[in-house]
Tab-separated table of C-alpha atoms in Angstrom:
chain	number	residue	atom	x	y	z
A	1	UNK	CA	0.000	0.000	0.000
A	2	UNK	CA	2.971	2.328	0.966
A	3	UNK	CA	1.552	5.442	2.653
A	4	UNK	CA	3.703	8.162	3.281
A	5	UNK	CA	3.875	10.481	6.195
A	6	UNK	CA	3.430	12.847	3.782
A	7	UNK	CA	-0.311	12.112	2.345
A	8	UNK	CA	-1.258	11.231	6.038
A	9	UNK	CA	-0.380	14.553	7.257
A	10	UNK	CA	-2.161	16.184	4.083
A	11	UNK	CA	-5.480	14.581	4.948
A	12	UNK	CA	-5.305	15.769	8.595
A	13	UNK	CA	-4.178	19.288	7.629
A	14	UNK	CA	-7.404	19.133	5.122
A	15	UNK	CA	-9.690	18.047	8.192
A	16	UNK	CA	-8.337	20.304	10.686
A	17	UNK	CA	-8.420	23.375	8.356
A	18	UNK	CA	-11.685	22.761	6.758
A	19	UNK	CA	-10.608	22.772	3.335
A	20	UNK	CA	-8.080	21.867	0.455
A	21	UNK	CA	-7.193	25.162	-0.190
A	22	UNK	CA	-6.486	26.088	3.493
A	23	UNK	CA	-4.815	23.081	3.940
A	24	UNK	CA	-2.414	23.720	0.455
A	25	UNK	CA	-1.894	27.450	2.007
A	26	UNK	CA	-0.421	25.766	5.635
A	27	UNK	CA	1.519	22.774	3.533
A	28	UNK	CA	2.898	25.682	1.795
A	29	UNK	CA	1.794	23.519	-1.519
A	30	UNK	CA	-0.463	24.324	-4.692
A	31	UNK	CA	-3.912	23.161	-4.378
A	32	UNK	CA	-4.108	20.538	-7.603
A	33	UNK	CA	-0.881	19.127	-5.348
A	34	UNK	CA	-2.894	18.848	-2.453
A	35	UNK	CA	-6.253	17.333	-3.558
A	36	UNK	CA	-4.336	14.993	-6.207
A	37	UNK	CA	-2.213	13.755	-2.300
A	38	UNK	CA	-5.649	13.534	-0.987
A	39	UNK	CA	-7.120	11.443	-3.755
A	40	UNK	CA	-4.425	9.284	-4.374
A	41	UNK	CA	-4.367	8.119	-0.436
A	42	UNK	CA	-7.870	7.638	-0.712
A	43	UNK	CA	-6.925	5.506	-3.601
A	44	UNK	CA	-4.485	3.634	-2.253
A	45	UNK	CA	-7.245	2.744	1.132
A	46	UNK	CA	-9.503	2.612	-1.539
A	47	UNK	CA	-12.234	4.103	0.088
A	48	UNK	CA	-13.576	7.750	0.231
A	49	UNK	CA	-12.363	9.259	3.675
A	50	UNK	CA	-14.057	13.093	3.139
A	51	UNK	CA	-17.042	13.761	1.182
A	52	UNK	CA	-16.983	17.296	-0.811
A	53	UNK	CA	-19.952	18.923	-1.151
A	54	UNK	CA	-20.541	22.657	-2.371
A	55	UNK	CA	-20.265	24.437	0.668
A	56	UNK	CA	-17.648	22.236	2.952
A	57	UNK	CA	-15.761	18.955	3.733
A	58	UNK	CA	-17.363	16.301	5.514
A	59	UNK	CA	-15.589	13.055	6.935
A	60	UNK	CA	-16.860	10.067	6.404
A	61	UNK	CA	-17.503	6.748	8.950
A	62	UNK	CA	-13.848	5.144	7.722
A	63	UNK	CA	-12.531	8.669	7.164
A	64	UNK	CA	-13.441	9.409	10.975
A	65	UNK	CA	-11.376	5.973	11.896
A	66	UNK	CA	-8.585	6.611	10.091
A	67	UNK	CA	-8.029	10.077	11.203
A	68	UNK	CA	-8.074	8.836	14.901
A	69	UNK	CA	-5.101	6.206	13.637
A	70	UNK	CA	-3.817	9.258	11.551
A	71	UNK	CA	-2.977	11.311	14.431
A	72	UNK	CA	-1.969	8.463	16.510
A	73	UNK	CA	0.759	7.845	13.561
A	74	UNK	CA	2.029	11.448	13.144
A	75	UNK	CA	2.295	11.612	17.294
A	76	UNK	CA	4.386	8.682	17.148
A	77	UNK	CA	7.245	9.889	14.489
A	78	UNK	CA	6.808	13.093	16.659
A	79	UNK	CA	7.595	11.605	19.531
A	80	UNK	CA	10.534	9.228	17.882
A	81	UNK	CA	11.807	13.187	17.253
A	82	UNK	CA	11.996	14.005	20.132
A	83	UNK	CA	13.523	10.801	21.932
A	84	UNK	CA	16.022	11.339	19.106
A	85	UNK	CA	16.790	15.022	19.998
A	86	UNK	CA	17.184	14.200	23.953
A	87	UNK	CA	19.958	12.145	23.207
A	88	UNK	CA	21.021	15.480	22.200
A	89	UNK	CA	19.930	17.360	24.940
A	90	UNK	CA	18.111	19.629	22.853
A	91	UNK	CA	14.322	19.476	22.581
A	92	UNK	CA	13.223	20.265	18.601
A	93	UNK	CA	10.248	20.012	16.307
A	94	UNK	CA	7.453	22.283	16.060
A	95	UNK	CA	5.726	23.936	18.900
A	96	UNK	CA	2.278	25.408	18.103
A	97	UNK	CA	1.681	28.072	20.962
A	98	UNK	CA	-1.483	29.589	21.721
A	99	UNK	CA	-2.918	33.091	23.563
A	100	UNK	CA	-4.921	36.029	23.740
A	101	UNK	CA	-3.206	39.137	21.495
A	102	UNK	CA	-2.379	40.972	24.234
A	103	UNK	CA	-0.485	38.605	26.530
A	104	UNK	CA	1.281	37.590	22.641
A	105	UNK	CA	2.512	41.072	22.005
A	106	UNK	CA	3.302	42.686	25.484
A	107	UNK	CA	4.644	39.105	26.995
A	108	UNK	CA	5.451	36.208	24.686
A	109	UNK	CA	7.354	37.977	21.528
A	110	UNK	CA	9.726	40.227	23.317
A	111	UNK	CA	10.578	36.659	25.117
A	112	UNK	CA	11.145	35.033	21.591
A	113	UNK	CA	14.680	35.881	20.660
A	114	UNK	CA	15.409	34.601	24.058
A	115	UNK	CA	13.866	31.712	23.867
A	116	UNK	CA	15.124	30.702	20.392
A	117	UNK	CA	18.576	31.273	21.194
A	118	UNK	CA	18.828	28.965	23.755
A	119	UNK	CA	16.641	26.219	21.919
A	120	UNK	CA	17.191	26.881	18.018
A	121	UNK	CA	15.653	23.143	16.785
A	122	UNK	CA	12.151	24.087	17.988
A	123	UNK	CA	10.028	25.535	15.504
A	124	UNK	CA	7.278	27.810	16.780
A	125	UNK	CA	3.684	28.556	15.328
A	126	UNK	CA	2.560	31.614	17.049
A	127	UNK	CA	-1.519	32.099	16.983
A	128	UNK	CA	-3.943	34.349	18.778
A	129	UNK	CA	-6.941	33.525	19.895
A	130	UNK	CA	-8.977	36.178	22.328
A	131	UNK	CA	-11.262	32.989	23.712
A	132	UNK	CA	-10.878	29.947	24.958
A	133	UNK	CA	-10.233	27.421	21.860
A	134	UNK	CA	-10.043	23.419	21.568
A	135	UNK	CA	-6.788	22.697	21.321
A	136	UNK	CA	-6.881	19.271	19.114
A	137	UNK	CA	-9.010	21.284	16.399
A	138	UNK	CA	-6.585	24.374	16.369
A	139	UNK	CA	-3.634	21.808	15.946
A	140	UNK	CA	-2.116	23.916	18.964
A	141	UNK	CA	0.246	22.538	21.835
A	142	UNK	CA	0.476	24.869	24.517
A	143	UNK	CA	-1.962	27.930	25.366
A	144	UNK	CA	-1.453	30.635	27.365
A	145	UNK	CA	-4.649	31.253	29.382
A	146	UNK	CA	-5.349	34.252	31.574
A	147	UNK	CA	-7.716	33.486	34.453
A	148	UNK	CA	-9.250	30.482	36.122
A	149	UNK	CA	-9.366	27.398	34.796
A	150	UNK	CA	-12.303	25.518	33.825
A	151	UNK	CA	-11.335	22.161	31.573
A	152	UNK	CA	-9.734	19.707	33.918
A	153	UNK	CA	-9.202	17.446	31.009
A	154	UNK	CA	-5.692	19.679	30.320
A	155	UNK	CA	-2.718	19.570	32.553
A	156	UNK	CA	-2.091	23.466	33.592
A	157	UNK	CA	1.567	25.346	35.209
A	158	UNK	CA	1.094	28.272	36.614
A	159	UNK	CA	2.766	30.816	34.689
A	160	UNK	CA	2.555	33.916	36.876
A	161	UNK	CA	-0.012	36.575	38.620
A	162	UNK	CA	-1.335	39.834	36.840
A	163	UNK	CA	-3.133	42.740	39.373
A	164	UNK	CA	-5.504	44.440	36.865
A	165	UNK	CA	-6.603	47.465	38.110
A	166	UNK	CA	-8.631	51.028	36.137
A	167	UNK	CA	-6.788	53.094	34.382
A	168	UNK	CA	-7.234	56.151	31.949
A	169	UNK	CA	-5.003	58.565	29.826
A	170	UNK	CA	-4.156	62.028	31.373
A	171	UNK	CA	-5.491	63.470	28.525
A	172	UNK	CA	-8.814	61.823	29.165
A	173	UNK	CA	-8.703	62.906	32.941
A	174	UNK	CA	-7.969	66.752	31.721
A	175	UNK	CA	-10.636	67.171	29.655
A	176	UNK	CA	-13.516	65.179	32.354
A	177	UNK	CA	-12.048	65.071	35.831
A	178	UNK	CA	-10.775	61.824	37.501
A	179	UNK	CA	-13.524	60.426	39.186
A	180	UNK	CA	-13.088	60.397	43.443
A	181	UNK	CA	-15.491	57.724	44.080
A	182	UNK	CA	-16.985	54.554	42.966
A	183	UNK	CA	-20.335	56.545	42.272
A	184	UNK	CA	-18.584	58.870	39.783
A	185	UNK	CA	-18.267	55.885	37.160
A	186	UNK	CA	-21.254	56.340	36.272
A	187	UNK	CA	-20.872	59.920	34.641
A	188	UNK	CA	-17.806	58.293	32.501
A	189	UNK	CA	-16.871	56.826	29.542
A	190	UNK	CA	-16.026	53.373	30.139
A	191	UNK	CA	-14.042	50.965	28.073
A	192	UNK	CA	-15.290	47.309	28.402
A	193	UNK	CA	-15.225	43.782	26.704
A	194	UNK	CA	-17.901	42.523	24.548
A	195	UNK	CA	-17.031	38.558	26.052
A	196	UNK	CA	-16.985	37.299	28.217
A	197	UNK	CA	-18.863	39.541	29.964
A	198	UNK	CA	-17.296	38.000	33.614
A	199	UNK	CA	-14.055	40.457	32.523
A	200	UNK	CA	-16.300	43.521	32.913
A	201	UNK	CA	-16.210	42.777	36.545
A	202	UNK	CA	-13.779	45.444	38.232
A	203	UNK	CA	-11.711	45.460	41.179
A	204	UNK	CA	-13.472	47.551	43.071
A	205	UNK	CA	-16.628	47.725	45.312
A	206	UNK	CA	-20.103	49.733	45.231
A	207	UNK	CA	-21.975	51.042	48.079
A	208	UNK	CA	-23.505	48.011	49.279
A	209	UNK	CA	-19.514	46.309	49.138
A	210	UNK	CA	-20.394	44.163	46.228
A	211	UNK	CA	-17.906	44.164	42.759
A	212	UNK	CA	-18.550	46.580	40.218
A	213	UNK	CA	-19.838	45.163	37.317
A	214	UNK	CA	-19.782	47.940	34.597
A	215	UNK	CA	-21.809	47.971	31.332
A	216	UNK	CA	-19.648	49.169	28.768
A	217	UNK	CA	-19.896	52.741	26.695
A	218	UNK	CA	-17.673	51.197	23.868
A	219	UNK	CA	-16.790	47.319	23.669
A	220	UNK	CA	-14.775	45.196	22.143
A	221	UNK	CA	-13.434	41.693	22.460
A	222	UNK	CA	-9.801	42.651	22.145
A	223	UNK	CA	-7.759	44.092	25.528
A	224	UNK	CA	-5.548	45.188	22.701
A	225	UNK	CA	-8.058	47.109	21.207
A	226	UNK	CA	-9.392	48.335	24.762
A	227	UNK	CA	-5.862	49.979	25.682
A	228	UNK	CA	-5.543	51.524	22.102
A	229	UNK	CA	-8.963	53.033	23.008
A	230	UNK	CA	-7.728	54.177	26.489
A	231	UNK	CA	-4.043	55.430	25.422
A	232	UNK	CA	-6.566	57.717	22.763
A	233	UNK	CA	-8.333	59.030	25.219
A	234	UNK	CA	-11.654	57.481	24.908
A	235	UNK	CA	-12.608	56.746	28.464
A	236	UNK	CA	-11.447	54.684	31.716
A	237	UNK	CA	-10.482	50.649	31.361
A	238	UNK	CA	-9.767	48.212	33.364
A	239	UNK	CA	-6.433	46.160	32.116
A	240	UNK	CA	-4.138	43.616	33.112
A	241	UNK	CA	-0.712	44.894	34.509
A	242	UNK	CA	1.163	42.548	31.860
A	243	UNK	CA	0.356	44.918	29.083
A	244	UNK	CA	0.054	48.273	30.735
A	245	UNK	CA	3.306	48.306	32.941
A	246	UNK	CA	5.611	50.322	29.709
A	247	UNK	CA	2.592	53.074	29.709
A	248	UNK	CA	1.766	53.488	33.496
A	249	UNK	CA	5.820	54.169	33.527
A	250	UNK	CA	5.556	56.543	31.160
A	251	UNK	CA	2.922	58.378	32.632
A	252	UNK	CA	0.454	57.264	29.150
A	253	UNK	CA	-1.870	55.971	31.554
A	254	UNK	CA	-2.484	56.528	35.470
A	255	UNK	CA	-4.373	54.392	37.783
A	256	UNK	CA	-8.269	55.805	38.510
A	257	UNK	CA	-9.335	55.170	42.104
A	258	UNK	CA	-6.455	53.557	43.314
A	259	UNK	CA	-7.190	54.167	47.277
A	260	UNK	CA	-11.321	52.327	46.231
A	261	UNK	CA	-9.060	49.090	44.338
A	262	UNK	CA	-9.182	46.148	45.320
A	263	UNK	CA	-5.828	43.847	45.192
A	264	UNK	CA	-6.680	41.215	42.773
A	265	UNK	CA	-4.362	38.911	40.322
A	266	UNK	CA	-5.479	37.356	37.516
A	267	UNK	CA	-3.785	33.373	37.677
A	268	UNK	CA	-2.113	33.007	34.228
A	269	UNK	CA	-1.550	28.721	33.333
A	270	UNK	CA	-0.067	27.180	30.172
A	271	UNK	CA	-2.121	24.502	29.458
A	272	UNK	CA	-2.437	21.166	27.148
A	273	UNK	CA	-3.022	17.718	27.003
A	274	UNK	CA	-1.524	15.805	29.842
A	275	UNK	CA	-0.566	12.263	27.414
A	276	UNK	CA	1.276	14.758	24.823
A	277	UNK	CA	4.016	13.303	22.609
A	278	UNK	CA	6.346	16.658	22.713
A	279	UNK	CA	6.607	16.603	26.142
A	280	UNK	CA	10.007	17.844	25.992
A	281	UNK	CA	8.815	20.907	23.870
A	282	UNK	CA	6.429	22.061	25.570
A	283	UNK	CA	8.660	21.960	28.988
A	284	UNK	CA	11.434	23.925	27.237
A	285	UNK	CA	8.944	26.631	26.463
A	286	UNK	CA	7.024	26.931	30.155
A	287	UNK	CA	9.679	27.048	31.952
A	288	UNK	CA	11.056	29.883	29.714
A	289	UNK	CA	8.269	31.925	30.339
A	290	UNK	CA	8.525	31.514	34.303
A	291	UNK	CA	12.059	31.982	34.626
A	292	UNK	CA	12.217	35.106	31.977
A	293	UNK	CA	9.086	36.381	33.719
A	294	UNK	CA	10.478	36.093	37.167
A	295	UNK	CA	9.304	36.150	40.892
A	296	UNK	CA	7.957	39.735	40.481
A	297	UNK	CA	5.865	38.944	37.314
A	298	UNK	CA	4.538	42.417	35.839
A	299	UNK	CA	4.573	44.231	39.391
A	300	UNK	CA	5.247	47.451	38.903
């Protein structure tokens, strides 16, 4: 029959993508070259593994079995990689990596050329993702996720501890007074996310001591987007000290009601599946982070 690694991990790249020509675009192929690998594995089972209709792909009974064997296939000769490399000492292969914009921009890259030097055989596929995601359908390794932790099917580190805490542009605060109390929110501009609706929830407390929940004037899913919005002076936001500590020391934002805060961190985990074959990977890479994030974290 003699099928190659290379048609197997064509017809997984097809399924996890959605589509030949997303697939071809990943492989870095043409499409013709992709279908014709698709069709000529399916010739060589000699079966049909995906059905093609009009408007998607759609697996079929067998093709469902032999994608669970599929993966199973390209774990192992990931895996036989990596035994290989820790003869070497060196962990290598691809590392798919995972997390929200912000914590990808202000954290992760500036960590990268770090990172890299030190281990130069891994590969890494940097994606960013604002929500939660499955990891198996994004083809992704290791997430970063900010907050707590609700699928106990993934084996989490702690990564570090973020205070968030309200925060506006001077600019802003000329032009409509800082607020002094809690109350005064209400005659503001505030700058909130769309979802999950939980991060709308600031650290601070209303009259009756319960946690402000504010309804936002602009929203948007993005905390990238929502410090843009605040650094333009477009109202008050509540942000994670990870991406906000380069503008509070430069005086681009200041801290709104910081006597009314409340001292809260945000838990920040890497996370994946606990029976992964790049083991070795994905240790090199967490323990990066922690040690090139430090003790301190983003305190400042």
């Amino acid at each position: 029959m003699n099928i190659t690694l290379d048609e197997i991990q064509n017809f997984i790249a097809v399924v996890d993508t959605g589509s030949i020509t997303s697939a071809a675009q990943q492989l870095d192929q043409t499409v013709s070259a992709a279908s014709r690998t698709l069709g000529r594995l399916e010739q060589k089972l000699n079966t049909t593994l995906l059905r093609r209709t009009t408007r998607r792909l759609e697996l079929t009974d067998e093709g469902e079995v032999f994608l669970e064997r599929a993966r199973d296939i390209v774990a192992a000769v990931e895996s036989a990689e990596e035994q290989m490399a820790s003869r070497r000492a060196r962990p290598a292969g691809r590392l798919r990596v995972d997390a929200a914009s912000p914590f990808m921009l202000h954290v992760v890259v500036p960590l990268i050329a770090g990172y890299r030097e030190r281990y130069p055989d891994v590969a890494l596929e940097l994606q960013s993702s604002e929500g939660y995601i499955d990891l198996l359908e994004r083809r992704t390794d290791v997430a970063l996720r900010i907050g707590r932790l609700k699928d106990s099917t993934l084996h989490a580190r702690p990564i570090a501890t973020s205070q968030i805490r309200c925060l506006a542009s001077p600019a802003y605060l000329r032009r409509h007074g800082a607020p002094k109390h809690v109350a005064d929110l209400a005659k503001h501009s505030l700058l909130g996310f769309t979802e999950p609706d939980s991060l709308n929830e600031w650290p601070l407390l209303d009259g009756q001591g319960q946690p402000v929940h504010i309804k936002p004037t602009i929203g948007s899913s993005s905390g990238e987007t929502l410090r843009q919005l605040a650094l333009e002076g477009n109202g008050i936001v509540c942000l994670s000290d990870f991406m906000t500590r380069v503008d509070r020391e430069a005086e681009r934002l200041v801290q709104v009601l910081p006597e009314q805060t409340v001292a809260f961190r945000q838990p920040i985990n890497a996370v994946y599946y606990r029976n992964t074959a790049i083991s070795a990977r994905i240790a090199s890479f967490v323990s990066y982070l922690v040690e090139a994030i430090g003790e301190n974290g983003f305190d400042g």
